[in-house]
Short mmCIF file of C-alpha atoms and ligand atoms in Angstrom, two decimals:
data_model
loop_
_atom_site.label_atom_id
_atom_site.label_comp_id
_atom_site.label_asym_id
_atom_site.label_seq_id
_atom_site.Cartn_x
_atom_site.Cartn_y
_atom_site.Cartn_z
CA MET A 1 213.41 -110.44 150.72
CA ASN A 2 216.00 -108.67 148.62
CA ASP A 3 217.43 -105.19 148.97
CA PHE A 4 219.55 -105.45 145.85
CA TYR A 5 219.72 -102.03 144.30
CA TYR A 6 220.13 -103.54 140.83
CA THR A 7 216.77 -105.35 140.69
CA PRO A 8 213.47 -103.95 139.33
CA ASN A 9 211.58 -103.93 142.63
CA PRO A 10 213.77 -104.12 145.73
CA ASP A 11 211.73 -105.85 148.43
CA VAL A 12 212.84 -103.85 151.42
CA VAL A 13 210.96 -101.58 153.80
CA HIS A 14 210.97 -97.90 152.84
CA LYS A 15 213.15 -95.47 154.75
CA ILE A 16 212.95 -92.09 153.08
CA GLN A 17 215.85 -89.75 153.70
CA GLN A 18 216.33 -86.15 152.56
CA TRP A 19 219.60 -84.30 152.36
CA ASP A 20 221.39 -81.64 150.33
CA PHE A 21 224.62 -82.14 148.45
CA GLU A 22 226.77 -79.70 146.48
CA LEU A 23 227.60 -80.94 142.98
CA LEU A 24 229.23 -78.98 140.15
CA GLY A 25 228.74 -75.75 142.10
CA ASN A 26 225.01 -76.21 142.79
CA LYS A 27 223.28 -77.25 146.00
CA ILE A 28 220.98 -80.15 145.13
CA ALA A 29 218.21 -81.54 147.34
CA PHE A 30 217.94 -85.32 147.27
CA THR A 31 215.30 -87.73 148.49
CA THR A 32 216.56 -91.32 148.74
CA ASP A 33 215.30 -94.60 150.19
CA ASN A 34 216.37 -98.10 151.10
CA GLY A 35 216.95 -100.35 148.10
CA VAL A 36 218.84 -97.79 146.00
CA PHE A 37 222.56 -97.35 145.42
CA SER A 38 224.50 -94.96 147.71
CA LYS A 39 221.44 -93.70 149.56
CA LYS A 40 223.26 -91.71 152.28
CA ARG A 41 225.50 -89.54 150.12
CA VAL A 42 226.43 -89.20 146.49
CA ASP A 43 228.91 -91.91 145.54
CA TYR A 44 232.48 -90.65 145.25
CA GLY A 45 232.93 -92.34 141.87
CA SER A 46 229.88 -90.50 140.53
CA ILE A 47 231.33 -87.20 141.74
CA VAL A 48 234.65 -87.91 139.98
CA LEU A 49 232.65 -88.85 136.85
CA MET A 50 230.61 -85.65 136.70
CA ASN A 51 233.64 -83.47 137.44
CA ALA A 52 235.65 -85.11 134.65
CA PHE A 53 232.85 -84.95 132.08
CA ASN A 54 233.75 -82.30 129.50
CA ILE A 55 230.68 -80.92 127.78
CA SER A 56 232.76 -78.91 125.32
CA LYS A 57 234.10 -82.14 123.78
CA ILE A 58 230.72 -83.57 122.77
CA PRO A 59 228.45 -82.84 119.78
CA SER A 60 225.01 -81.26 120.14
CA GLY A 61 222.19 -83.49 121.31
CA LYS A 62 220.80 -85.34 124.30
CA ILE A 63 222.85 -87.01 127.02
CA LEU A 64 222.03 -90.44 128.50
CA ASP A 65 222.61 -91.17 132.21
CA LEU A 66 222.68 -94.98 132.13
CA GLY A 67 221.94 -96.65 135.49
CA CYS A 68 220.83 -93.30 136.93
CA GLY A 69 219.79 -94.53 140.40
CA TYR A 70 218.04 -91.66 142.23
CA GLY A 71 219.53 -89.29 139.65
CA PRO A 72 222.63 -87.54 141.03
CA VAL A 73 224.68 -87.57 137.82
CA GLY A 74 221.96 -86.58 135.36
CA ILE A 75 220.45 -83.98 137.68
CA ALA A 76 223.80 -82.35 138.54
CA LEU A 77 224.73 -82.19 134.84
CA ALA A 78 221.29 -80.79 133.94
CA LYS A 79 221.60 -78.10 136.64
CA LYS A 80 224.98 -77.05 135.25
CA TYR A 81 224.37 -77.40 131.51
CA THR A 82 221.04 -75.70 131.08
CA ASP A 83 220.88 -75.91 127.28
CA ARG A 84 220.94 -79.73 127.25
CA GLU A 85 218.31 -82.41 127.56
CA PHE A 86 218.90 -85.68 129.34
CA ASP A 87 217.45 -89.17 129.46
CA LEU A 88 217.86 -91.08 132.71
CA VAL A 89 217.32 -94.84 132.73
CA ASP A 90 217.59 -97.60 135.32
CA VAL A 91 216.22 -101.07 135.92
CA ASN A 92 215.22 -100.23 139.53
CA ASN A 93 211.70 -98.72 139.69
CA ARG A 94 212.18 -97.38 143.20
CA ALA A 95 215.28 -95.49 142.06
CA LEU A 96 213.41 -94.14 139.02
CA SER A 97 210.58 -92.80 141.11
CA LEU A 98 213.11 -91.01 143.36
CA ALA A 99 214.91 -89.63 140.30
CA GLN A 100 211.58 -88.17 139.12
CA THR A 101 211.00 -86.54 142.52
CA ASN A 102 214.56 -85.23 142.63
CA ALA A 103 214.36 -83.82 139.09
CA LYS A 104 211.15 -81.97 140.00
CA ASN A 105 212.40 -80.69 143.35
CA ASN A 106 215.52 -79.29 141.69
CA GLY A 107 213.65 -77.65 138.82
CA VAL A 108 215.13 -79.68 135.96
CA ASP A 109 212.24 -82.05 135.24
CA ASN A 110 211.32 -80.14 132.06
CA ARG A 111 214.62 -81.23 130.47
CA LEU A 112 214.79 -84.78 131.83
CA THR A 113 213.04 -87.91 130.59
CA ILE A 114 213.19 -90.75 133.09
CA TYR A 115 212.24 -94.30 132.18
CA ASN A 116 212.84 -97.96 132.94
CA SER A 117 215.28 -99.88 130.81
CA ASN A 118 217.19 -103.08 131.40
CA ILE A 119 220.53 -101.87 130.03
CA TYR A 120 219.62 -100.50 126.53
CA GLU A 121 216.48 -102.59 126.05
CA ASN A 122 214.09 -99.60 125.87
CA VAL A 123 216.61 -97.03 124.65
CA GLN A 124 215.64 -95.84 121.15
CA SER A 125 217.50 -92.54 120.72
CA LYS A 126 221.08 -91.78 119.78
CA TYR A 127 222.97 -89.57 122.18
CA ALA A 128 225.76 -87.01 122.14
CA ALA A 129 227.14 -88.66 125.28
CA ILE A 130 226.48 -91.58 127.59
CA VAL A 131 227.65 -91.36 131.19
CA VAL A 132 227.68 -94.41 133.43
CA ASN A 133 228.73 -95.54 136.87
CA PRO A 134 228.09 -99.22 136.16
CA PRO A 135 226.55 -101.65 138.66
CA ILE A 136 229.52 -103.85 139.54
CA ARG A 137 227.37 -106.00 141.84
CA ALA A 138 225.02 -106.85 138.97
CA GLY A 139 227.86 -108.80 137.34
CA LYS A 140 230.21 -108.60 134.39
CA MET A 141 227.59 -109.37 131.77
CA VAL A 142 225.57 -106.26 132.66
CA VAL A 143 228.63 -104.02 133.02
CA ASN A 144 230.23 -105.22 129.78
CA THR A 145 226.99 -104.86 127.83
CA MET A 146 226.57 -101.29 129.10
CA LEU A 147 230.07 -100.46 127.83
CA SER A 148 230.24 -102.42 124.59
CA LYS A 149 226.72 -101.65 123.29
CA ALA A 150 226.99 -97.91 123.97
CA LYS A 151 228.30 -97.55 120.45
CA ASN A 152 224.85 -98.37 119.03
CA HIS A 153 223.35 -95.45 120.96
CA LEU A 154 225.79 -92.65 120.14
CA VAL A 155 225.86 -90.17 117.27
CA PRO A 156 229.21 -89.87 115.47
CA SER A 157 231.73 -88.03 117.70
CA GLY A 158 229.58 -88.93 120.72
CA THR A 159 231.36 -90.11 123.86
CA LEU A 160 231.01 -92.88 126.42
CA THR A 161 232.34 -91.81 129.81
CA ALA A 162 232.47 -94.45 132.56
CA VAL A 163 233.78 -94.62 136.12
CA LEU A 164 235.22 -97.82 137.55
CA GLN A 165 237.55 -98.52 140.40
CA LYS A 166 240.90 -99.97 139.48
CA LYS A 167 240.28 -102.89 141.83
CA GLN A 168 236.82 -103.50 140.39
CA GLY A 169 237.88 -103.99 136.80
CA ALA A 170 238.87 -100.60 135.33
CA PRO A 171 241.82 -102.13 133.40
CA SER A 172 239.68 -104.81 131.74
CA ALA A 173 236.89 -102.29 131.06
CA LYS A 174 239.46 -100.09 129.33
CA LYS A 175 240.50 -103.00 127.10
CA LEU A 176 236.88 -103.73 126.23
CA MET A 177 236.16 -100.08 125.39
CA LYS A 178 239.31 -99.86 123.30
CA SER A 179 238.44 -102.98 121.33
CA THR A 180 234.85 -101.79 120.79
CA PHE A 181 235.51 -98.15 119.89
CA GLY A 182 239.11 -98.35 118.67
CA ASN A 183 240.06 -95.81 121.36
CA CYS A 184 239.83 -95.33 125.11
CA GLU A 185 241.60 -92.85 127.35
CA ILE A 186 241.86 -92.61 131.11
CA ILE A 187 240.89 -88.95 131.46
CA LYS A 188 241.12 -88.86 135.27
CA LYS A 189 242.38 -90.98 138.15
CA ASP A 190 241.26 -90.13 141.68
CA LYS A 191 241.61 -92.35 144.79
CA GLY A 192 241.54 -95.56 142.75
CA TYR A 193 238.63 -94.42 140.55
CA TYR A 194 239.39 -94.29 136.84
CA ILE A 195 237.36 -92.25 134.40
CA LEU A 196 237.45 -94.00 131.04
CA GLU A 197 236.35 -92.29 127.86
CA SER A 198 235.82 -93.52 124.30
CA ILE A 199 234.70 -91.57 121.24
CA TYR A 200 232.43 -93.13 118.67
CA ASN A 201 233.96 -92.27 115.31
CA GLY A 202 231.14 -93.75 113.26
CA ASP A 203 231.15 -97.12 111.56
CA LYS A 204 233.23 -97.00 108.43
C1 SAM B 301 226.70 -97.87 140.69
S1 SAM B 301 224.99 -97.51 140.62
C2 SAM B 301 225.01 -95.80 140.08
C3 SAM B 301 223.72 -95.11 140.35
C4 SAM B 301 223.72 -93.61 140.07
N1 SAM B 301 224.18 -93.31 138.73
C5 SAM B 301 224.57 -92.88 141.08
O1 SAM B 301 225.51 -92.21 140.67
O2 SAM B 301 224.26 -92.96 142.27
C6 SAM B 301 224.48 -98.40 139.18
C7 SAM B 301 223.01 -98.30 138.81
O3 SAM B 301 222.77 -99.18 137.71
C8 SAM B 301 221.48 -99.74 137.86
N2 SAM B 301 221.39 -101.00 137.13
C9 SAM B 301 221.72 -102.24 137.55
N3 SAM B 301 221.46 -103.15 136.61
C10 SAM B 301 220.94 -102.48 135.57
C11 SAM B 301 220.43 -102.87 134.31
N4 SAM B 301 220.43 -104.14 133.94
N5 SAM B 301 219.95 -101.92 133.49
C12 SAM B 301 219.92 -100.61 133.87
N6 SAM B 301 220.38 -100.18 135.07
C13 SAM B 301 220.88 -101.10 135.90
C14 SAM B 301 221.33 -99.93 139.36
O4 SAM B 301 219.98 -100.05 139.72
C15 SAM B 301 222.03 -98.68 139.90
O5 SAM B 301 221.12 -97.64 140.11
#
């Protein structure tokens, strides 16, 4: 049996929970279950990430919520920024099915596309922004690939915005993002969570 939230099909008995949570000024109804990340409340790092995300800095186009879990980041951003479309991807099918339910129950499913992808494996589009709260427990290879390959999935001037705790590798993630993109800023620090942001300036 495994209840690892970062596997395709967590083998753990279902325990559906429903609760409301205020994000970016909107009350959002969530359904969660065992076998998904942060099932009892929205993760604090994800809240810091969505609060720091600055829509006015990004070009026009779709936004990718990478490792969406049951959907808090993508759904909260979609509720707030009603002229944008979003793709939500995750490797965990249970999380994806909850994200679909949550998108529908909060009236944003018409602007969200939710699908399975192991990192960027099934990601075809280029995005105005990628937001990610990476799965530290899945290991460095997964986290580093999410950060370093983001470049291939952004339009010029698009941004990668990531949240990591200082103690879980934010400084080395910053170095990796800087070496990949040529730039990386810490745009927010809150209770040990760092929000790192890089801009894709196009390949010259
Ligand atoms: C830290 S959680 C964040 C979840 C969600 N964004 C949130 O705010 O609650 C990281 C997510 O990455 C997903 N993940 C793990 N490995 C992955 C992979 N190889 N490809 C895509 N997603 C993955 C996990 O299933 C998990 O939902």
